[in-house]
XYZ file of C-alpha atoms in Angstrom:
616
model
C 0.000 0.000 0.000
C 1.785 2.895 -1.433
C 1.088 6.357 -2.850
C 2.419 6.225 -6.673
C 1.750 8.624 -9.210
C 1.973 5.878 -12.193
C -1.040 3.650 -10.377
C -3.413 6.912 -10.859
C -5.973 5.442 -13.151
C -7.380 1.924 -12.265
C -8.218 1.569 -16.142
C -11.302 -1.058 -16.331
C -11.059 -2.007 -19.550
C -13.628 -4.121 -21.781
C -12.802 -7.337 -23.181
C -10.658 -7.540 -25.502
C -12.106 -6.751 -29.483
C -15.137 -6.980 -29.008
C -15.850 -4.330 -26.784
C -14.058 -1.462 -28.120
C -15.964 0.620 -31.019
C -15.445 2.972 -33.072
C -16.030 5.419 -35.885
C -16.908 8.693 -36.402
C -20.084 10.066 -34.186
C -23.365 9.175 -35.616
C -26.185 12.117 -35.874
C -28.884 9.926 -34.644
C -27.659 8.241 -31.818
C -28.876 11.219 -29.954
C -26.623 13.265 -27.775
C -23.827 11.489 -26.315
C -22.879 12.858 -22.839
C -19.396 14.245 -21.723
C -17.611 14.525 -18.769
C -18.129 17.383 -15.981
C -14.558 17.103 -14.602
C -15.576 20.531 -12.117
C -16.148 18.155 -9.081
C -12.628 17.346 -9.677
C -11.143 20.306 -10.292
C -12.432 23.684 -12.550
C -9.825 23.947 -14.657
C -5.817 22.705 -14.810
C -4.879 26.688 -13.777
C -7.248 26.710 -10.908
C -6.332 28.073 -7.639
C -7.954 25.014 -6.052
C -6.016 22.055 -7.992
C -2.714 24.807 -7.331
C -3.635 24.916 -3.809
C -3.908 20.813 -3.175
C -0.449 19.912 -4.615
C 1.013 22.539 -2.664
C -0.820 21.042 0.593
C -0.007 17.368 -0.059
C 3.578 18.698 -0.898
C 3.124 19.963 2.346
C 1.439 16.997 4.241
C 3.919 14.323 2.836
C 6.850 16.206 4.318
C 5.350 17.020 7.578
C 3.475 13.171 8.158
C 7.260 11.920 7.736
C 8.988 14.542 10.213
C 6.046 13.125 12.602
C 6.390 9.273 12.249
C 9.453 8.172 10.028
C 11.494 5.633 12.638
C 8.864 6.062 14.975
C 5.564 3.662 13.793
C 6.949 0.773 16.095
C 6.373 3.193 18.866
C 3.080 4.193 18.307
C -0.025 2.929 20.630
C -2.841 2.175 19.375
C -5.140 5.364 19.372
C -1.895 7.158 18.309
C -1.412 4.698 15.331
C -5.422 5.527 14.019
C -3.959 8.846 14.068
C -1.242 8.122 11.673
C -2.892 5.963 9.425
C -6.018 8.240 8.881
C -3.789 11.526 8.094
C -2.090 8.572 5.650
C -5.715 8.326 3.931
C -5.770 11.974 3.344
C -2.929 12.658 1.877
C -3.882 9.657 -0.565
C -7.374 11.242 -1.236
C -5.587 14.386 -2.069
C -3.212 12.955 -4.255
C -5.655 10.579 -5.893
C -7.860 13.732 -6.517
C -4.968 15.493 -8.390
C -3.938 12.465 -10.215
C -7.388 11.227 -11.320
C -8.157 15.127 -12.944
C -4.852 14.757 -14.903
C -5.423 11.213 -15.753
C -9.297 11.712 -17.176
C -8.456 14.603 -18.447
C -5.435 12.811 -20.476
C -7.696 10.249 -21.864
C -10.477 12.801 -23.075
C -7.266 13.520 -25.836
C -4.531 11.678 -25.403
C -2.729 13.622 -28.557
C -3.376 16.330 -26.662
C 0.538 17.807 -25.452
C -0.683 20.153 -23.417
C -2.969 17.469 -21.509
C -0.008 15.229 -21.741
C 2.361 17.920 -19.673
C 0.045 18.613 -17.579
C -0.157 15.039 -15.973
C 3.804 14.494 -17.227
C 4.386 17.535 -14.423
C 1.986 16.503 -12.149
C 3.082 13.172 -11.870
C 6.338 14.157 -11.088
C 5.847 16.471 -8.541
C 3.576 13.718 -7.083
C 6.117 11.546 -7.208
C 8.596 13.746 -5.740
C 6.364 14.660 -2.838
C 5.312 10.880 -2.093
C 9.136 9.789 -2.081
C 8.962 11.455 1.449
C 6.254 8.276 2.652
C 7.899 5.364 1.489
C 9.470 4.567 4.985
C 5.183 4.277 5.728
C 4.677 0.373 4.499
C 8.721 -0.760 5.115
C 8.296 0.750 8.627
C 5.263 -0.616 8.887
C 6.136 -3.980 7.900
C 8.983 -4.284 10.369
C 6.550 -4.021 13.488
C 7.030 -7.330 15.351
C 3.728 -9.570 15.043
C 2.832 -9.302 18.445
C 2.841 -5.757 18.422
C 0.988 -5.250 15.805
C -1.655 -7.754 16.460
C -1.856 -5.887 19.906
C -2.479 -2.525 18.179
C -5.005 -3.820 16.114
C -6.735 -5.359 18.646
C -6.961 -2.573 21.051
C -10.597 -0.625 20.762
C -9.583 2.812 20.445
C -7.625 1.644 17.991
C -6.942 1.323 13.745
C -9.002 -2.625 13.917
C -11.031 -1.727 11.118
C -8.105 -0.588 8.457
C -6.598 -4.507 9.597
C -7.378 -5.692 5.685
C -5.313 -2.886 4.215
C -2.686 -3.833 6.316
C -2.751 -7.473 6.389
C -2.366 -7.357 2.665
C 0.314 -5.164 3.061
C 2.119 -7.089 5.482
C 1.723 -10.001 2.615
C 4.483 -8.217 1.090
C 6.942 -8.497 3.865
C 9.297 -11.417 2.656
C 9.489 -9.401 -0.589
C 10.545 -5.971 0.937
C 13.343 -3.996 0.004
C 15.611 -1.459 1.833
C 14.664 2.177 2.682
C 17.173 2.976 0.115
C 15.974 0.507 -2.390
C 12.431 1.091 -2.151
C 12.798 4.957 -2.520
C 14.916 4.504 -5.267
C 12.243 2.454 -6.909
C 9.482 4.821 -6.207
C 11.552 7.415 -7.715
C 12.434 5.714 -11.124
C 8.912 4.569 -12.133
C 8.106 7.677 -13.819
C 10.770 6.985 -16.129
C 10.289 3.252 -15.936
C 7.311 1.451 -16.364
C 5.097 4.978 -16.363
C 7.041 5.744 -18.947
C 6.476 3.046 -21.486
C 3.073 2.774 -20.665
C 2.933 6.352 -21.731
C 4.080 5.496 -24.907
C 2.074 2.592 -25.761
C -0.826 4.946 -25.038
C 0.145 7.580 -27.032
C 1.309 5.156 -30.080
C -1.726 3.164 -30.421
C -3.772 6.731 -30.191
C -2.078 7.976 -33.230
C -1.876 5.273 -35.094
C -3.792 5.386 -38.824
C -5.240 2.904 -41.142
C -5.749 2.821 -44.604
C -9.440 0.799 -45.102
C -10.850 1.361 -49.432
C -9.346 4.671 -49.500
C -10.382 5.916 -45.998
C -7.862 6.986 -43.081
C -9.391 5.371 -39.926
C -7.946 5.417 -36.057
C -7.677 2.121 -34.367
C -11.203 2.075 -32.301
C -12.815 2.728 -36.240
C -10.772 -0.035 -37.501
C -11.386 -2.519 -34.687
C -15.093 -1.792 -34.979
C -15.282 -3.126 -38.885
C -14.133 -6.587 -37.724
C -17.903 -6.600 -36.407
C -19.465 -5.535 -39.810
C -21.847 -7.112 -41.941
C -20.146 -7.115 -44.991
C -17.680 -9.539 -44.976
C -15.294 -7.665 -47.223
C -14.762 -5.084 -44.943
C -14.419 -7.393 -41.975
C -11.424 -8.666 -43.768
C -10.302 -5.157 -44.985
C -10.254 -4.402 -41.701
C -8.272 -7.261 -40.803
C -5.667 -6.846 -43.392
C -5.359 -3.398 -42.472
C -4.621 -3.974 -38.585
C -2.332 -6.972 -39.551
C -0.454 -4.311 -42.188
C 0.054 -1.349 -39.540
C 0.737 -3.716 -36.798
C 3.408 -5.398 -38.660
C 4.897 -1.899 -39.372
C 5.449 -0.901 -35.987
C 6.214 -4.323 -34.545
C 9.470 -3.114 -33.578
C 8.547 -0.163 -31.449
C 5.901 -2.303 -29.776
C 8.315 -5.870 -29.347
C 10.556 -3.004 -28.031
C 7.752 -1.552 -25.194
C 7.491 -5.626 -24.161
C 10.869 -7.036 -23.915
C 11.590 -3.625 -21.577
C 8.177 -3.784 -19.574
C 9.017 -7.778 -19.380
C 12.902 -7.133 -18.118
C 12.389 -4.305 -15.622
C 9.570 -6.604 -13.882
C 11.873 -9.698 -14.226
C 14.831 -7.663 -12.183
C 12.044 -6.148 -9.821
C 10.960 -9.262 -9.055
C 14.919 -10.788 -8.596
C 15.588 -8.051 -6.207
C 12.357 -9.004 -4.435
C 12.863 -12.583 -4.924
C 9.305 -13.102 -5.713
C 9.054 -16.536 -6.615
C 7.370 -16.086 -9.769
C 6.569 -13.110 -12.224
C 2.628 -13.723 -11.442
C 3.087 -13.580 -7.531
C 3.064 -9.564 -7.472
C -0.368 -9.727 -8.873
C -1.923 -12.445 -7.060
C -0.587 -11.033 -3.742
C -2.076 -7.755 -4.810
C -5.515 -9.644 -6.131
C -5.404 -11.123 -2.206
C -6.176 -14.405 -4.446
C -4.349 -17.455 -3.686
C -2.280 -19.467 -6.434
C -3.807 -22.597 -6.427
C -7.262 -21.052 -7.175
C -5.643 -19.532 -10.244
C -4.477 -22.155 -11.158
C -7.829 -23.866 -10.845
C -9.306 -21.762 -12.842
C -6.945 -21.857 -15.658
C -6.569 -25.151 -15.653
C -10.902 -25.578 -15.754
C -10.926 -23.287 -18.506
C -8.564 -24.641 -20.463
C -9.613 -28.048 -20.166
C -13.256 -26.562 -21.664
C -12.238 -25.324 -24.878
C -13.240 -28.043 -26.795
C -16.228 -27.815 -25.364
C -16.525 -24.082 -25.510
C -15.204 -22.161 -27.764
C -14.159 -24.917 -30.206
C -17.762 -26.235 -30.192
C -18.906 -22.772 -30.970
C -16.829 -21.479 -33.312
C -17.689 -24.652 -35.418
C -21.267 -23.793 -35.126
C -20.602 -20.266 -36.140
C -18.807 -21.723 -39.783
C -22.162 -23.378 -40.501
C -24.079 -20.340 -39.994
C -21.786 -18.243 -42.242
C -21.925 -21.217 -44.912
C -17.651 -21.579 -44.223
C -15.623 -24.261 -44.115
C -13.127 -22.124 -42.378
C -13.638 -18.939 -39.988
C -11.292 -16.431 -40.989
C -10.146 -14.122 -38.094
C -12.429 -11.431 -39.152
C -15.279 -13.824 -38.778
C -14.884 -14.235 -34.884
C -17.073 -11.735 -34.109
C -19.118 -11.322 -37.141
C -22.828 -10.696 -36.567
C -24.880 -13.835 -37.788
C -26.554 -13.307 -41.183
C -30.224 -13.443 -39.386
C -29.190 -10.875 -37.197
C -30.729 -7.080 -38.910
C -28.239 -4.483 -38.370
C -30.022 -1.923 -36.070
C -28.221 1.293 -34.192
C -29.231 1.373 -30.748
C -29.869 4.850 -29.764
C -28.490 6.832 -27.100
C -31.506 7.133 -25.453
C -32.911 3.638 -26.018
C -29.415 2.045 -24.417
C -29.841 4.188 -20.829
C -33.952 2.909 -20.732
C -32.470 -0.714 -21.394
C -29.689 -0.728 -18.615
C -31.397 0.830 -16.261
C -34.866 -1.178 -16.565
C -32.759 -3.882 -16.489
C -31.056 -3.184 -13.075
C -34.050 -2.132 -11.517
C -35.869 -5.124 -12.240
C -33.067 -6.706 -10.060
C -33.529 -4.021 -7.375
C -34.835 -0.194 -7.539
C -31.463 0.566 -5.485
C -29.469 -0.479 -8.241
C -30.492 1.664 -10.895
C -31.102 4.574 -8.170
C -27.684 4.107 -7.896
C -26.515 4.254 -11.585
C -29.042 7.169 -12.459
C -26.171 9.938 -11.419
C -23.852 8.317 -14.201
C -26.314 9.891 -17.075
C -27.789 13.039 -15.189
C -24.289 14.595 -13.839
C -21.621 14.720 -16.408
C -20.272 11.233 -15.241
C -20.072 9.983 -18.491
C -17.781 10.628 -21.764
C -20.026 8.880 -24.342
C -19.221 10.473 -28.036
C -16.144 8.889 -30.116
C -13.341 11.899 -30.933
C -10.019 12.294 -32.267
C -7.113 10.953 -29.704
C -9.895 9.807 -27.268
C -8.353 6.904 -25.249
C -9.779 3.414 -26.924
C -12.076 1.179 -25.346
C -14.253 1.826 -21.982
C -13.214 2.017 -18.156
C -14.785 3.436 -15.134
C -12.336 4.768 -12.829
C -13.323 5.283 -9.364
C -11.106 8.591 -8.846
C -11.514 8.971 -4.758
C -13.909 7.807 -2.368
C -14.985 11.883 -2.032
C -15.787 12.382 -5.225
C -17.556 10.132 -7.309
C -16.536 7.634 -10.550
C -16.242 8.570 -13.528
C -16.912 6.311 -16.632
C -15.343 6.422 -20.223
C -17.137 4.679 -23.196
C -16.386 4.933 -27.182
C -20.553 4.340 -27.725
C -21.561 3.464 -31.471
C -25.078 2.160 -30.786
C -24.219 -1.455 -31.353
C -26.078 -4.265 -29.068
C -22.595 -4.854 -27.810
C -22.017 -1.388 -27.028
C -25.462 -1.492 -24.410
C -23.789 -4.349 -22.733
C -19.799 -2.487 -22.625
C -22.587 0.248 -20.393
C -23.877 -1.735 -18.633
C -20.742 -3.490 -17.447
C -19.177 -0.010 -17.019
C -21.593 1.313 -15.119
C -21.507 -1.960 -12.618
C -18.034 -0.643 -11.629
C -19.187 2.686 -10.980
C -22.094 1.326 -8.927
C -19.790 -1.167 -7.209
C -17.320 1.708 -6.865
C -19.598 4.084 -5.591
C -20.709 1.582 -2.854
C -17.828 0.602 -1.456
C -16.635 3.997 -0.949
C -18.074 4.002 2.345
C -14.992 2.138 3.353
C -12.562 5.104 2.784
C -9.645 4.968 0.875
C -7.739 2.773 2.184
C -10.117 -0.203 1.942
C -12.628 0.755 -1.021
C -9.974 -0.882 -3.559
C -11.594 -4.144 -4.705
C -8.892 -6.925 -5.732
C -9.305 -7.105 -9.353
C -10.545 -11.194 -8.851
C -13.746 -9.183 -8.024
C -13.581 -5.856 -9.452
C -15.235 -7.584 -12.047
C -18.266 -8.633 -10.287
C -20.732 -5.672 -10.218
C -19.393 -5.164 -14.322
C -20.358 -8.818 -15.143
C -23.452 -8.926 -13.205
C -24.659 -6.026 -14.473
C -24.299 -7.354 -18.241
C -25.964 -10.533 -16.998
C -28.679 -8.325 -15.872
C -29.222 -6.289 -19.170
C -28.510 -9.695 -21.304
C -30.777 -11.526 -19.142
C -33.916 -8.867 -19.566
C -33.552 -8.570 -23.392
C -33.627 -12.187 -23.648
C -37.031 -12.619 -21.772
C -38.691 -10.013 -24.124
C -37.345 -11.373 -27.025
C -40.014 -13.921 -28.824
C -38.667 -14.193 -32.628
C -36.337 -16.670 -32.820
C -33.764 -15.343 -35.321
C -33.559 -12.462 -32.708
C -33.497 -14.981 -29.929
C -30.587 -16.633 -31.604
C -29.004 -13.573 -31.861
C -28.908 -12.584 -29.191
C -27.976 -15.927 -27.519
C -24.823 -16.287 -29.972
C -23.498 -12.708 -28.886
C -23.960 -13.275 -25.562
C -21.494 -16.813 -25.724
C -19.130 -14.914 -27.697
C -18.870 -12.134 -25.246
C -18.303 -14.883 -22.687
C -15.856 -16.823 -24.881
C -14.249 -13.523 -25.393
C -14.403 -12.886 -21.147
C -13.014 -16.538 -20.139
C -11.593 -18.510 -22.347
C -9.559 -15.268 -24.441
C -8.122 -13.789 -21.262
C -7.621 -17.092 -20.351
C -5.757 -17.593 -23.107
C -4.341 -14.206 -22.742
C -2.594 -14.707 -19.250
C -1.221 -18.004 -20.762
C 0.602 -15.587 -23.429
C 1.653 -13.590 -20.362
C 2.787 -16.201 -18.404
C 4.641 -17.822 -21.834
C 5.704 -14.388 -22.699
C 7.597 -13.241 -19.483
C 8.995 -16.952 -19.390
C 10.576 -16.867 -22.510
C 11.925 -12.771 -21.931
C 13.856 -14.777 -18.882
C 16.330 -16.343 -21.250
C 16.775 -13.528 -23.188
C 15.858 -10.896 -25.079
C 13.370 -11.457 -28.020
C 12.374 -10.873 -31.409
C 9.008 -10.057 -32.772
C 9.063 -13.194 -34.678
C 9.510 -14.473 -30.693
C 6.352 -13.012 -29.758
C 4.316 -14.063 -32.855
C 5.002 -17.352 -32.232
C 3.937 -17.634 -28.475
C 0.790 -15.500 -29.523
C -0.325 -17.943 -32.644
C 0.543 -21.359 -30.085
C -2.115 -19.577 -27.694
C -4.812 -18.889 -30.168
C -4.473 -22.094 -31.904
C -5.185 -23.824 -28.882
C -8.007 -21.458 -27.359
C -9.868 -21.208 -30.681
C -9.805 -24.290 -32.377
C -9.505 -26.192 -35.693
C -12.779 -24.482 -37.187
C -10.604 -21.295 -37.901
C -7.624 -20.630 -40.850
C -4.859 -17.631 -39.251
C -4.019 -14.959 -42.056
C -0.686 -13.850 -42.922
C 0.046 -10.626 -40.385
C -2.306 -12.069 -37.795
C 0.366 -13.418 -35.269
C 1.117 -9.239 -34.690
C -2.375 -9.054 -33.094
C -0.679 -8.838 -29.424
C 0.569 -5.546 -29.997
C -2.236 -3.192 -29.243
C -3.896 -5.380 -26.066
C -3.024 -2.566 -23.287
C -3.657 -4.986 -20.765
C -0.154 -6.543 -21.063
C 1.442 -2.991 -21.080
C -0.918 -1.797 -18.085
C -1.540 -4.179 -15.835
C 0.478 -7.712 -16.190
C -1.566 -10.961 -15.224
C -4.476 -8.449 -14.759
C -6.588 -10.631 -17.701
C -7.429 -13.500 -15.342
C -9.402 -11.393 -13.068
C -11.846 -11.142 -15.992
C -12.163 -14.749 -16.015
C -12.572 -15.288 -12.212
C -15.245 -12.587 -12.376
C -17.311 -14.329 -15.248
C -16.813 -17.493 -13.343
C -17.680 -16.156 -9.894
C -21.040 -14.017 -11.488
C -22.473 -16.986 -13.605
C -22.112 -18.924 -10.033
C -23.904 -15.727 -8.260
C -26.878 -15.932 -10.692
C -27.418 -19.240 -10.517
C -27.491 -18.636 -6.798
C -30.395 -15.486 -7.813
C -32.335 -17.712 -10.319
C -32.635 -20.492 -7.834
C -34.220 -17.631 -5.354
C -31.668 -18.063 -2.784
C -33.092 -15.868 0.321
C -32.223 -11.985 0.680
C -30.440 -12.357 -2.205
C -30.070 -8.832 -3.114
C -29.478 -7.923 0.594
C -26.415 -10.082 0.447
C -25.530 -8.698 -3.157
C -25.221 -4.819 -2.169
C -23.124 -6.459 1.027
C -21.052 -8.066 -0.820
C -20.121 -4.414 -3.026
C -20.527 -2.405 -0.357
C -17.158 -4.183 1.509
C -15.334 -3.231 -1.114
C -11.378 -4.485 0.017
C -12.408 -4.784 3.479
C -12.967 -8.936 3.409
C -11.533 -11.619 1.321
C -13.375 -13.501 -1.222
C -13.957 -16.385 1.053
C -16.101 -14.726 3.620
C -17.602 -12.309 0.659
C -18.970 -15.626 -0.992
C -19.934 -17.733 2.038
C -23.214 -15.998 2.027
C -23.920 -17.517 -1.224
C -22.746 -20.953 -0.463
C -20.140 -20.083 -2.795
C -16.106 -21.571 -2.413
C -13.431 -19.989 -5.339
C -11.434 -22.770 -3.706
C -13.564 -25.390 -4.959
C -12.382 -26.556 -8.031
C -16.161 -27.161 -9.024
C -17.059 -23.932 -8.539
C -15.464 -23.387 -11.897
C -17.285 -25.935 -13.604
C -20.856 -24.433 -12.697
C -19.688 -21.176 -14.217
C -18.501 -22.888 -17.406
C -21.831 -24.610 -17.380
C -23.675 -21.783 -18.117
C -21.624 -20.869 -21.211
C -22.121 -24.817 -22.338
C -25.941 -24.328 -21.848
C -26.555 -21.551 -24.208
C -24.411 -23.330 -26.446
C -26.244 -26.198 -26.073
C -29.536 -23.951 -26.817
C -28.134 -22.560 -29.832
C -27.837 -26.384 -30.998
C -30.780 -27.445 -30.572
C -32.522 -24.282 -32.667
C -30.849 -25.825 -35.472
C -32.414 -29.485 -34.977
């Protein structure tokens, strides 16, 4: 638990293609809504957003004059002290940070946006150096002690989750020196290059039949009707991919070597233990999960994709028939309008709470809706501080796919907004179930246009996007994190080549997807724009775990387990204050379990089996 300028956006990002849109505005879509950033700050030159960097300037340097070689000597009503004027100066900080950051991604090509949170981050940075000592010190307090001090009732008991997590960390601690050092470096480290990748993949152009599209507008014709521009759009990727393959093999095999020496110095024992530790998941569940989903592709996504072929009248899926619509499905743009009624009917037919709760997103400004030049790609809500509110970023194009990207935005922000009754300091959800409230929420909205749907082509429709959004959600990020895991593996022996990295991407797909599809020439370069690898390494499991864990959690709903929905907003409303053993108990549910797995993959295997049977 450390302050750190380059951790200011928690980026929630959609899954992987087939959530991220885009091309230019469309008139009737309605108006798209944009983000109010004044309950951030007014403006970058305000005198308020001047006056809070100058204070937690202030408040870093005078919280360690106060307690730097002291913590061990702190009682317990003296320690609450500490640790709350800790939270502030992290709500502060996260303020400043989170303007910068949303700002940033409004325009990304922006260079004045991009100084702005280039300086801020490094006076941030700077200032924060001062509270390293905070979690070494901290970790360094003898057990008894500390079990005392948490213990005592005038005392910090309920921040014990914050700090047990932290204290996780303690065989992998550094010096003073070390750790400072670190802290120091990251804005020209891993910040850095992430930086980069951002600002890369924002500029980048493609040619498609004589038109100059971004990325988002490109991505988006790989869901198009007409096949020939699916595979122009294809081709097109694959060609600017492949010319910038260096640059981008170059962002990896340095991301890739600073963690591997990170994690030497450490001596973590593996390059996926930083994340679990910070997920507060244990291995072997991982590891359960992996290996469950991996051991369903045949009967997953193999089984589907073959299905799919027939439908299109193919012997062979091309790549840019993965997430083609079906040829019964009409092509229909979802208005702005007609996508809020849908998501929020849907959530309050679970409970009025819920979509009292997401109502704020569309009324206040906490929403950046439209598609514009250098706009960040994809969607994310980001919960900025627990004293402000979320904030949520979507490319929307008024595809069905683009109702259920809001409604699993908008579950973060709900979730988000929930557990920021915790504070700061225990508000963060581990990312194994950040994704719950998202997931749910899309289960919600899928769940609700099924039941009104009576024509069958539509039914069928809707069915088949809903599998591949799942297929894309478990089994791709599952095969994602095993291109992670063979990835960093492989950068431990050396450095390596683009032709490297093709090759570990292609053995991945091959597997996940099966023997219905053909690869094109150019699509082994396909790794090179997934910012999850650059962002967040290992992070793509936790969509898996939170498809798995929500499919368990509705059959729990559907089988009307009592005060269902009581337990539900519990469950949110913890946010990191309990572990995902004793949030699931409630439920009957064990991660642990290695069948718990299997009745999430289940579900996906029953809508297959559905779609199978409409063809008998």
């Amino acid at each position: 638990m450390m302050i750190s300028a380059c951790t200011f956006v928690n980026r929630i990002l959609p899954r992987d293609e087939n959530a991220l849109p885009v091309a230019a505005e469309a008139p009737d879509l309605g108006k798209l809504p944009e983000w109010d950033l004044s309950d951030l700050y007014p403006a970058p030159d305000s005198p308020e957003l001047a006056r809070d960097l100058e204070t937690v300037e202030q408040a870093c340097s005078d919280f360690a004059h106060d307690y730097e070689g002291k913590l061990a000597s702190l009682d317990a009503e003296k320690m609450l002290d500490c640790i709350e004027r800790y939270q502030q100066i992290d709500i502060l900080a996260g303020r400043i940070m989170s303007y910068a950051g949303l700002r940033y991604y409004q325009n990304t090509t922006d260079s004045e946006r991009a100084k702005l949170m280039g300086d801020l981050q490094d006076r941030i940075t700077t200032a924060t150096t001062r509270l390293v000592f905070f979690s070494l010190e901290f970790n360094s307090i003898p057990d008894t002690c500390y079990e005392d001090i948490f213990a005592a009732p005038n005392g910090p008991a309920r921040y014990k989750p914050v700090f047990d997590r932290m204290r996780a960390m303690r065989p992998y601690q550094l010096s003073n020196e070390l750790e400072r050092f670190l802290h120091d470096n990251s804005v020209v480290g891993a910040a850095a290059w992430n930086r980069l990748f951002d600002e890369t993949t924002a500029a980048l152009t493609f040619q498609v039949d004589g038109e100059e599209l971004g990325l988002e507008a490109t991505l988006n014709l790989l869901t198009d009707h007409d096949r020939a521009r699916r595979e122009a759009g294809a081709r097109a990727l694959a060609e600017v991919f492949g010319r910038n393959i260096k640059l981008f093999t170059r962002i990896h095999n340095t991301l890739a070597k600073e963690k591997a020496i990170e994690d030497k110095w450490r001596k973590m024992p593996t390059p996926q233990t930083a994340r679990h530790l910070s997920n507060h998941v244990e291995p072997e569940v991982v590891e359960a999960l992996r290996n469950a989903v991996t051991a369903a592709y045949p009967r997953l996504s193999h089984r589907y994709y073959r299905l799919k072929a027939r439908w299109l009248g193919l012997d062979k899926l091309q790549i840019w028939d993965r997430n083609a619509p079906l040829p019964s499905e009409s092509p229909r743009l979802i208005t702005w309008g007609e996508a809020r009624d849908t998501v929020l009917g849907a959530y309050a037919g679970f409970s009025p709470k819920l979509a009292d709760l997401a109502q704020p997103f569309f009324d206040r400004g906490w929403i950046d809706a439209g598609v514009k030049p250098g706009k960040a790609p994809g969607a994310f809500a980001h919960p900025t501080v627990t004293t402000v509110h979320p904030y949520v970023l979507l490319n929307y194009l008024g595809k069905p796919r683009d109702v259920m990207t809001l409604a699993h935005e908008l579950g973060h922000g709900v979730h988000q907004r929930l557990a920021a009754a915790q504070g700061e300091l225990l508000a963060s959800t581990p990312l194994t179930l950040a994704e719950t409230a998202s997931v749910f929420g899309e289960m919600l909205t899928f769940r609700a246009l099924l039941t009104k749907t009576t024509d069958k082509a539509q039914r069928k429709a809707l069915l088949a996007g809903k599998v591949e959004d799942m297929i894309n959600t478990v089994v791709r990020q599952i095969a994602f994190y095993d291109f992670e895991c063979k990835l960093h593996a492989a950068r431990a022996k050396g450095e390596l080549t683009p032709e490297d990295i093709n090759a570990l991407w292609m053995s991945v797909q091959a597997e996940s997807l099966g023997d219905a599809f053909e690869f094109m020439p150019g699509y082994e370069s396909f790794w090179t724009y997934v910012p999850h690898f650059v962002h967040s390494p290992f992070y793509v499991y936790a969509y898996a775990f939170g498809d798995g864990l929500v499919n368990a959690l509705y059959a729990a709903y559907e089988d009307g387990l009592p005060d269902f929905q009581a337990k539900y907003f519990d469950m949110l409303a913890a946010g990191g204050s309990r572990h995902h053993k004793e949030l699931l108990a409630p439920f009957g549910l064990d991660a642990s379990d290695p069948a718990f797995w299997d009745k999430g993959l289940s579900m996906i295997e029953g809508f297959i089996d559905e779609l199978e049977a409409m063809e008998a």
